[in-house]
């Protein structure tokens, strides 16, 4: 039996162009939250953030570009507070599983963590590579990703002000699995993220999310990790 979602035929479409700031402003005036998935953000991101903040809309993106995130915080942090809106970056699948995975490692590591090496494995299912036009529905349902975390550290714990000597003597391997990264996982974490924002408006990344959101992802990762 096929499943059908809400009929969106009557939902209006707002056309905005990143090279036309007027069109971005008109879009932002009609929005509460803008989910921006168009990059590279260093080239196309700031104008959307600017339009959102100036016109009273919150902005959520999937950027993994540190320079862009830091620049937005410097330029629009105070303005976002004044407007009572949020600019939340690093909400994509490449950021959230990594941050939550490292937190998972820190909580379960028997000792002090020294460093973590992270690798990602993509699985496109039995259909092979996606075509230029994009994946089919069947490919999206079969596709998945696996994050690998190789943690190295010391079996004894020391205060933060004290350093360990010698090479790490402890190792831990964690895997984190999820649905198709680009089309499903990113959509889920982005849409869930804006529903649980901190009380204080401004610029945020994953590390500034409220405890409810962290717990939800941590619980999911605990279920996936081994």
PDB file of C-alpha atoms in Angstrom:
ATOM      1  CA  UNK A   1       0.000   0.000   0.000  1.00  0.00           C
ATOM      2  CA  UNK A   2       1.461   3.332  -1.013  1.00  0.00           C
ATOM      3  CA  UNK A   3       1.736   6.160   1.494  1.00  0.00           C
ATOM      4  CA  UNK A   4       0.759   9.663   0.539  1.00  0.00           C
ATOM      5  CA  UNK A   5       1.594  12.786   2.477  1.00  0.00           C
ATOM      6  CA  UNK A   6      -0.086  16.148   2.641  1.00  0.00           C
ATOM      7  CA  UNK A   7      -1.195  17.605  -0.683  1.00  0.00           C
ATOM      8  CA  UNK A   8       1.038  20.631  -1.290  1.00  0.00           C
ATOM      9  CA  UNK A   9      -0.454  21.682  -4.625  1.00  0.00           C
ATOM     10  CA  UNK A  10      -2.091  24.726  -3.053  1.00  0.00           C
ATOM     11  CA  UNK A  11       1.040  25.752  -1.137  1.00  0.00           C
ATOM     12  CA  UNK A  12       2.425  28.976  -2.639  1.00  0.00           C
ATOM     13  CA  UNK A  13       5.974  29.024  -4.001  1.00  0.00           C
ATOM     14  CA  UNK A  14       8.149  32.055  -3.293  1.00  0.00           C
ATOM     15  CA  UNK A  15      10.890  32.574  -5.864  1.00  0.00           C
ATOM     16  CA  UNK A  16      14.053  34.234  -4.560  1.00  0.00           C
ATOM     17  CA  UNK A  17      17.472  34.685  -6.159  1.00  0.00           C
ATOM     18  CA  UNK A  18      20.684  34.933  -4.141  1.00  0.00           C
ATOM     19  CA  UNK A  19      21.890  37.602  -6.569  1.00  0.00           C
ATOM     20  CA  UNK A  20      18.765  39.702  -5.941  1.00  0.00           C
ATOM     21  CA  UNK A  21      18.667  41.001  -2.362  1.00  0.00           C
ATOM     22  CA  UNK A  22      15.215  42.512  -2.854  1.00  0.00           C
ATOM     23  CA  UNK A  23      13.743  39.105  -3.673  1.00  0.00           C
ATOM     24  CA  UNK A  24      15.463  37.605  -0.617  1.00  0.00           C
ATOM     25  CA  UNK A  25      14.034  40.331   1.610  1.00  0.00           C
ATOM     26  CA  UNK A  26      10.517  39.734   0.277  1.00  0.00           C
ATOM     27  CA  UNK A  27      10.905  36.018   0.953  1.00  0.00           C
ATOM     28  CA  UNK A  28      12.194  36.587   4.491  1.00  0.00           C
ATOM     29  CA  UNK A  29       9.305  38.924   5.339  1.00  0.00           C
ATOM     30  CA  UNK A  30       6.887  36.047   4.729  1.00  0.00           C
ATOM     31  CA  UNK A  31       8.845  33.426   6.685  1.00  0.00           C
ATOM     32  CA  UNK A  32       9.333  32.434  10.307  1.00  0.00           C
ATOM     33  CA  UNK A  33      12.261  30.098   9.619  1.00  0.00           C
ATOM     34  CA  UNK A  34      14.402  29.818   6.485  1.00  0.00           C
ATOM     35  CA  UNK A  35      16.082  26.446   5.910  1.00  0.00           C
ATOM     36  CA  UNK A  36      19.010  27.276   3.659  1.00  0.00           C
ATOM     37  CA  UNK A  37      20.599  24.292   1.906  1.00  0.00           C
ATOM     38  CA  UNK A  38      22.334  26.191  -0.917  1.00  0.00           C
ATOM     39  CA  UNK A  39      26.114  26.424  -0.868  1.00  0.00           C
ATOM     40  CA  UNK A  40      28.986  27.005  -0.991  1.00  0.00           C
ATOM     41  CA  UNK A  41      27.973  29.296   1.855  1.00  0.00           C
ATOM     42  CA  UNK A  42      31.068  31.450   1.599  1.00  0.00           C
ATOM     43  CA  UNK A  43      29.741  32.500  -1.819  1.00  0.00           C
ATOM     44  CA  UNK A  44      25.955  32.427  -1.451  1.00  0.00           C
ATOM     45  CA  UNK A  45      25.213  32.245   2.266  1.00  0.00           C
ATOM     46  CA  UNK A  46      25.651  35.703   3.743  1.00  0.00           C
ATOM     47  CA  UNK A  47      23.001  37.454   1.656  1.00  0.00           C
ATOM     48  CA  UNK A  48      20.397  34.955   2.877  1.00  0.00           C
ATOM     49  CA  UNK A  49      21.455  35.349   6.520  1.00  0.00           C
ATOM     50  CA  UNK A  50      21.351  39.125   6.129  1.00  0.00           C
ATOM     51  CA  UNK A  51      17.868  39.057   4.611  1.00  0.00           C
ATOM     52  CA  UNK A  52      16.585  36.719   7.320  1.00  0.00           C
ATOM     53  CA  UNK A  53      17.942  38.709  10.262  1.00  0.00           C
ATOM     54  CA  UNK A  54      16.935  42.112   8.919  1.00  0.00           C
ATOM     55  CA  UNK A  55      13.390  40.943   8.206  1.00  0.00           C
ATOM     56  CA  UNK A  56      12.699  38.983  11.385  1.00  0.00           C
ATOM     57  CA  UNK A  57      13.128  35.376  10.236  1.00  0.00           C
ATOM     58  CA  UNK A  58      15.316  32.715  11.828  1.00  0.00           C
ATOM     59  CA  UNK A  59      17.898  31.016   9.612  1.00  0.00           C
ATOM     60  CA  UNK A  60      18.979  27.351   9.757  1.00  0.00           C
ATOM     61  CA  UNK A  61      21.663  26.010   7.429  1.00  0.00           C
ATOM     62  CA  UNK A  62      23.727  22.890   6.833  1.00  0.00           C
ATOM     63  CA  UNK A  63      27.042  24.669   6.414  1.00  0.00           C
ATOM     64  CA  UNK A  64      30.187  22.894   7.528  1.00  0.00           C
ATOM     65  CA  UNK A  65      32.391  25.876   6.641  1.00  0.00           C
ATOM     66  CA  UNK A  66      34.068  27.250   9.812  1.00  0.00           C
ATOM     67  CA  UNK A  67      35.059  30.571   8.225  1.00  0.00           C
ATOM     68  CA  UNK A  68      31.471  31.243   7.148  1.00  0.00           C
ATOM     69  CA  UNK A  69      30.032  30.302  10.548  1.00  0.00           C
ATOM     70  CA  UNK A  70      32.477  32.534  12.412  1.00  0.00           C
ATOM     71  CA  UNK A  71      31.901  35.439  10.025  1.00  0.00           C
ATOM     72  CA  UNK A  72      28.125  35.230  10.461  1.00  0.00           C
ATOM     73  CA  UNK A  73      28.540  35.270  14.223  1.00  0.00           C
ATOM     74  CA  UNK A  74      30.713  38.379  14.087  1.00  0.00           C
ATOM     75  CA  UNK A  75      28.525  40.267  11.619  1.00  0.00           C
ATOM     76  CA  UNK A  76      24.996  39.303  12.643  1.00  0.00           C
ATOM     77  CA  UNK A  77      25.145  38.029  16.229  1.00  0.00           C
ATOM     78  CA  UNK A  78      24.094  41.263  17.924  1.00  0.00           C
ATOM     79  CA  UNK A  79      21.550  42.093  15.228  1.00  0.00           C
ATOM     80  CA  UNK A  80      19.925  38.670  15.663  1.00  0.00           C
ATOM     81  CA  UNK A  81      19.589  39.323  19.410  1.00  0.00           C
ATOM     82  CA  UNK A  82      17.953  42.669  18.735  1.00  0.00           C
ATOM     83  CA  UNK A  83      15.486  41.107  16.305  1.00  0.00           C
ATOM     84  CA  UNK A  84      14.774  38.098  18.528  1.00  0.00           C
ATOM     85  CA  UNK A  85      15.711  35.581  15.831  1.00  0.00           C
ATOM     86  CA  UNK A  86      18.211  32.747  15.485  1.00  0.00           C
ATOM     87  CA  UNK A  87      20.945  31.937  13.009  1.00  0.00           C
ATOM     88  CA  UNK A  88      21.780  28.257  13.465  1.00  0.00           C
ATOM     89  CA  UNK A  89      24.585  26.717  11.424  1.00  0.00           C
ATOM     90  CA  UNK A  90      26.184  23.289  11.080  1.00  0.00           C
ATOM     91  CA  UNK A  91      22.887  21.368  11.052  1.00  0.00           C
ATOM     92  CA  UNK A  92      23.743  18.966   8.242  1.00  0.00           C
ATOM     93  CA  UNK A  93      24.461  15.269   8.438  1.00  0.00           C
ATOM     94  CA  UNK A  94      28.218  15.909   8.261  1.00  0.00           C
ATOM     95  CA  UNK A  95      28.148  18.055  11.423  1.00  0.00           C
ATOM     96  CA  UNK A  96      25.574  16.562  13.781  1.00  0.00           C
ATOM     97  CA  UNK A  97      26.617  12.870  13.694  1.00  0.00           C
ATOM     98  CA  UNK A  98      30.263  13.922  14.139  1.00  0.00           C
ATOM     99  CA  UNK A  99      29.603  16.138  17.151  1.00  0.00           C
ATOM    100  CA  UNK A 100      27.207  13.698  18.759  1.00  0.00           C
ATOM    101  CA  UNK A 101      29.535  10.793  17.983  1.00  0.00           C
ATOM    102  CA  UNK A 102      32.468  12.481  19.711  1.00  0.00           C
ATOM    103  CA  UNK A 103      30.232  13.225  22.704  1.00  0.00           C
ATOM    104  CA  UNK A 104      29.225   9.560  22.755  1.00  0.00           C
ATOM    105  CA  UNK A 105      32.899   8.564  22.731  1.00  0.00           C
ATOM    106  CA  UNK A 106      33.752  10.941  25.585  1.00  0.00           C
ATOM    107  CA  UNK A 107      30.916   9.591  27.725  1.00  0.00           C
ATOM    108  CA  UNK A 108      31.840   5.935  27.201  1.00  0.00           C
ATOM    109  CA  UNK A 109      35.635   6.112  26.981  1.00  0.00           C
ATOM    110  CA  UNK A 110      37.325   4.418  29.938  1.00  0.00           C
ATOM    111  CA  UNK A 111      39.878   7.139  30.621  1.00  0.00           C
ATOM    112  CA  UNK A 112      40.861  10.446  28.975  1.00  0.00           C
ATOM    113  CA  UNK A 113      40.316  10.908  25.228  1.00  0.00           C
ATOM    114  CA  UNK A 114      43.356  12.282  23.407  1.00  0.00           C
ATOM    115  CA  UNK A 115      42.053  12.452  19.831  1.00  0.00           C
ATOM    116  CA  UNK A 116      39.390  10.979  17.547  1.00  0.00           C
ATOM    117  CA  UNK A 117      39.783  10.092  13.864  1.00  0.00           C
ATOM    118  CA  UNK A 118      36.531  10.116  11.888  1.00  0.00           C
ATOM    119  CA  UNK A 119      35.692   8.438   8.587  1.00  0.00           C
ATOM    120  CA  UNK A 120      32.423   8.198   6.689  1.00  0.00           C
ATOM    121  CA  UNK A 121      31.211   5.337   4.498  1.00  0.00           C
ATOM    122  CA  UNK A 122      28.433   5.935   1.957  1.00  0.00           C
ATOM    123  CA  UNK A 123      26.108   3.181   0.765  1.00  0.00           C
ATOM    124  CA  UNK A 124      23.975   3.812  -2.321  1.00  0.00           C
ATOM    125  CA  UNK A 125      22.171   0.482  -2.011  1.00  0.00           C
ATOM    126  CA  UNK A 126      21.728  -2.093  -4.755  1.00  0.00           C
ATOM    127  CA  UNK A 127      21.165   0.559  -7.424  1.00  0.00           C
ATOM    128  CA  UNK A 128      24.737   1.818  -7.645  1.00  0.00           C
ATOM    129  CA  UNK A 129      25.604   5.463  -8.211  1.00  0.00           C
ATOM    130  CA  UNK A 130      22.967   8.177  -8.527  1.00  0.00           C
ATOM    131  CA  UNK A 131      22.260   9.615 -11.951  1.00  0.00           C
ATOM    132  CA  UNK A 132      22.794  13.276 -12.747  1.00  0.00           C
ATOM    133  CA  UNK A 133      19.075  13.977 -12.313  1.00  0.00           C
ATOM    134  CA  UNK A 134      19.280  12.762  -8.721  1.00  0.00           C
ATOM    135  CA  UNK A 135      18.307   9.596  -6.853  1.00  0.00           C
ATOM    136  CA  UNK A 136      15.051   7.757  -7.336  1.00  0.00           C
ATOM    137  CA  UNK A 137      12.667   7.090  -4.444  1.00  0.00           C
ATOM    138  CA  UNK A 138      13.949   3.513  -4.230  1.00  0.00           C
ATOM    139  CA  UNK A 139      17.558   4.695  -4.065  1.00  0.00           C
ATOM    140  CA  UNK A 140      16.734   7.133  -1.291  1.00  0.00           C
ATOM    141  CA  UNK A 141      15.078   4.388   0.742  1.00  0.00           C
ATOM    142  CA  UNK A 142      18.068   2.046   0.392  1.00  0.00           C
ATOM    143  CA  UNK A 143      20.868   4.589   0.737  1.00  0.00           C
ATOM    144  CA  UNK A 144      22.600   5.035   4.083  1.00  0.00           C
ATOM    145  CA  UNK A 145      25.783   6.235   5.728  1.00  0.00           C
ATOM    146  CA  UNK A 146      28.056   4.912   8.458  1.00  0.00           C
ATOM    147  CA  UNK A 147      30.376   7.082  10.528  1.00  0.00           C
ATOM    148  CA  UNK A 148      33.431   5.453  12.066  1.00  0.00           C
ATOM    149  CA  UNK A 149      35.049   6.981  15.143  1.00  0.00           C
ATOM    150  CA  UNK A 150      38.493   5.724  16.139  1.00  0.00           C
ATOM    151  CA  UNK A 151      39.214   7.177  19.573  1.00  0.00           C
ATOM    152  CA  UNK A 152      42.639   7.099  21.224  1.00  0.00           C
ATOM    153  CA  UNK A 153      43.449   8.081  24.775  1.00  0.00           C
ATOM    154  CA  UNK A 154      44.823   7.172  28.171  1.00  0.00           C
ATOM    155  CA  UNK A 155      43.474   4.651  30.654  1.00  0.00           C
ATOM    156  CA  UNK A 156      44.135   6.947  33.606  1.00  0.00           C
ATOM    157  CA  UNK A 157      42.261  10.197  34.175  1.00  0.00           C
ATOM    158  CA  UNK A 158      43.963  13.476  35.025  1.00  0.00           C
ATOM    159  CA  UNK A 159      42.751  17.007  35.793  1.00  0.00           C
ATOM    160  CA  UNK A 160      42.493  19.307  32.765  1.00  0.00           C
ATOM    161  CA  UNK A 161      45.522  21.319  33.872  1.00  0.00           C
ATOM    162  CA  UNK A 162      47.750  18.202  33.838  1.00  0.00           C
ATOM    163  CA  UNK A 163      49.100  16.611  30.656  1.00  0.00           C
ATOM    164  CA  UNK A 164      49.600  12.932  29.882  1.00  0.00           C
ATOM    165  CA  UNK A 165      53.062  11.660  28.989  1.00  0.00           C
ATOM    166  CA  UNK A 166      53.832   9.042  26.371  1.00  0.00           C
ATOM    167  CA  UNK A 167      51.657   7.541  23.667  1.00  0.00           C
ATOM    168  CA  UNK A 168      47.943   6.764  24.183  1.00  0.00           C
ATOM    169  CA  UNK A 169      47.369   3.274  25.588  1.00  0.00           C
ATOM    170  CA  UNK A 170      43.604   3.024  25.110  1.00  0.00           C
ATOM    171  CA  UNK A 171      41.512   2.637  21.945  1.00  0.00           C
ATOM    172  CA  UNK A 172      37.782   2.666  21.242  1.00  0.00           C
ATOM    173  CA  UNK A 173      35.910   2.176  17.953  1.00  0.00           C
ATOM    174  CA  UNK A 174      32.364   3.468  17.487  1.00  0.00           C
ATOM    175  CA  UNK A 175      30.083   3.263  14.458  1.00  0.00           C
ATOM    176  CA  UNK A 176      27.094   5.481  13.821  1.00  0.00           C
ATOM    177  CA  UNK A 177      24.594   4.549  11.109  1.00  0.00           C
ATOM    178  CA  UNK A 178      21.842   6.626   9.555  1.00  0.00           C
ATOM    179  CA  UNK A 179      19.632   7.073   6.474  1.00  0.00           C
ATOM    180  CA  UNK A 180      20.673   8.613   3.174  1.00  0.00           C
ATOM    181  CA  UNK A 181      22.846  11.542   4.147  1.00  0.00           C
ATOM    182  CA  UNK A 182      22.008  14.174   1.589  1.00  0.00           C
ATOM    183  CA  UNK A 183      18.275  13.773   1.169  1.00  0.00           C
ATOM    184  CA  UNK A 184      16.866  12.259   4.361  1.00  0.00           C
ATOM    185  CA  UNK A 185      19.208  12.742   7.311  1.00  0.00           C
ATOM    186  CA  UNK A 186      19.878  16.399   6.539  1.00  0.00           C
ATOM    187  CA  UNK A 187      16.174  17.109   6.133  1.00  0.00           C
ATOM    188  CA  UNK A 188      15.361  15.443   9.450  1.00  0.00           C
ATOM    189  CA  UNK A 189      17.997  17.177  11.553  1.00  0.00           C
ATOM    190  CA  UNK A 190      17.357  20.587   9.965  1.00  0.00           C
ATOM    191  CA  UNK A 191      13.583  20.498  10.386  1.00  0.00           C
ATOM    192  CA  UNK A 192      13.797  19.173  13.949  1.00  0.00           C
ATOM    193  CA  UNK A 193      16.480  21.630  14.954  1.00  0.00           C
ATOM    194  CA  UNK A 194      14.463  24.852  14.608  1.00  0.00           C
ATOM    195  CA  UNK A 195      11.719  23.483  16.880  1.00  0.00           C
ATOM    196  CA  UNK A 196      14.012  23.366  19.929  1.00  0.00           C
ATOM    197  CA  UNK A 197      15.958  26.616  19.929  1.00  0.00           C
ATOM    198  CA  UNK A 198      17.571  28.210  23.008  1.00  0.00           C
ATOM    199  CA  UNK A 199      15.763  31.047  24.761  1.00  0.00           C
ATOM    200  CA  UNK A 200      18.534  33.501  23.895  1.00  0.00           C
ATOM    201  CA  UNK A 201      18.461  34.685  20.296  1.00  0.00           C
ATOM    202  CA  UNK A 202      21.690  35.047  18.298  1.00  0.00           C
ATOM    203  CA  UNK A 203      24.102  32.839  16.360  1.00  0.00           C
ATOM    204  CA  UNK A 204      24.248  29.160  17.314  1.00  0.00           C
ATOM    205  CA  UNK A 205      25.836  25.899  16.256  1.00  0.00           C
ATOM    206  CA  UNK A 206      25.165  22.367  17.431  1.00  0.00           C
ATOM    207  CA  UNK A 207      27.121  22.864  20.652  1.00  0.00           C
ATOM    208  CA  UNK A 208      24.668  25.593  21.698  1.00  0.00           C
ATOM    209  CA  UNK A 209      21.526  23.504  21.213  1.00  0.00           C
ATOM    210  CA  UNK A 210      19.190  22.891  24.116  1.00  0.00           C
ATOM    211  CA  UNK A 211      19.357  19.721  26.169  1.00  0.00           C
ATOM    212  CA  UNK A 212      16.154  18.255  24.696  1.00  0.00           C
ATOM    213  CA  UNK A 213      17.593  18.271  21.198  1.00  0.00           C
ATOM    214  CA  UNK A 214      20.940  16.883  22.316  1.00  0.00           C
ATOM    215  CA  UNK A 215      19.248  14.089  24.219  1.00  0.00           C
ATOM    216  CA  UNK A 216      17.136  13.085  21.267  1.00  0.00           C
ATOM    217  CA  UNK A 217      20.133  12.753  18.962  1.00  0.00           C
ATOM    218  CA  UNK A 218      22.263  11.140  21.617  1.00  0.00           C
ATOM    219  CA  UNK A 219      19.574   8.569  22.258  1.00  0.00           C
ATOM    220  CA  UNK A 220      19.347   7.791  18.542  1.00  0.00           C
ATOM    221  CA  UNK A 221      23.116   7.508  18.229  1.00  0.00           C
ATOM    222  CA  UNK A 222      23.281   5.273  21.297  1.00  0.00           C
ATOM    223  CA  UNK A 223      20.825   2.984  19.545  1.00  0.00           C
ATOM    224  CA  UNK A 224      22.899   2.982  16.355  1.00  0.00           C
ATOM    225  CA  UNK A 225      26.364   2.804  17.901  1.00  0.00           C
ATOM    226  CA  UNK A 226      28.286  -0.341  18.750  1.00  0.00           C
TER     227      UNK A 226
END
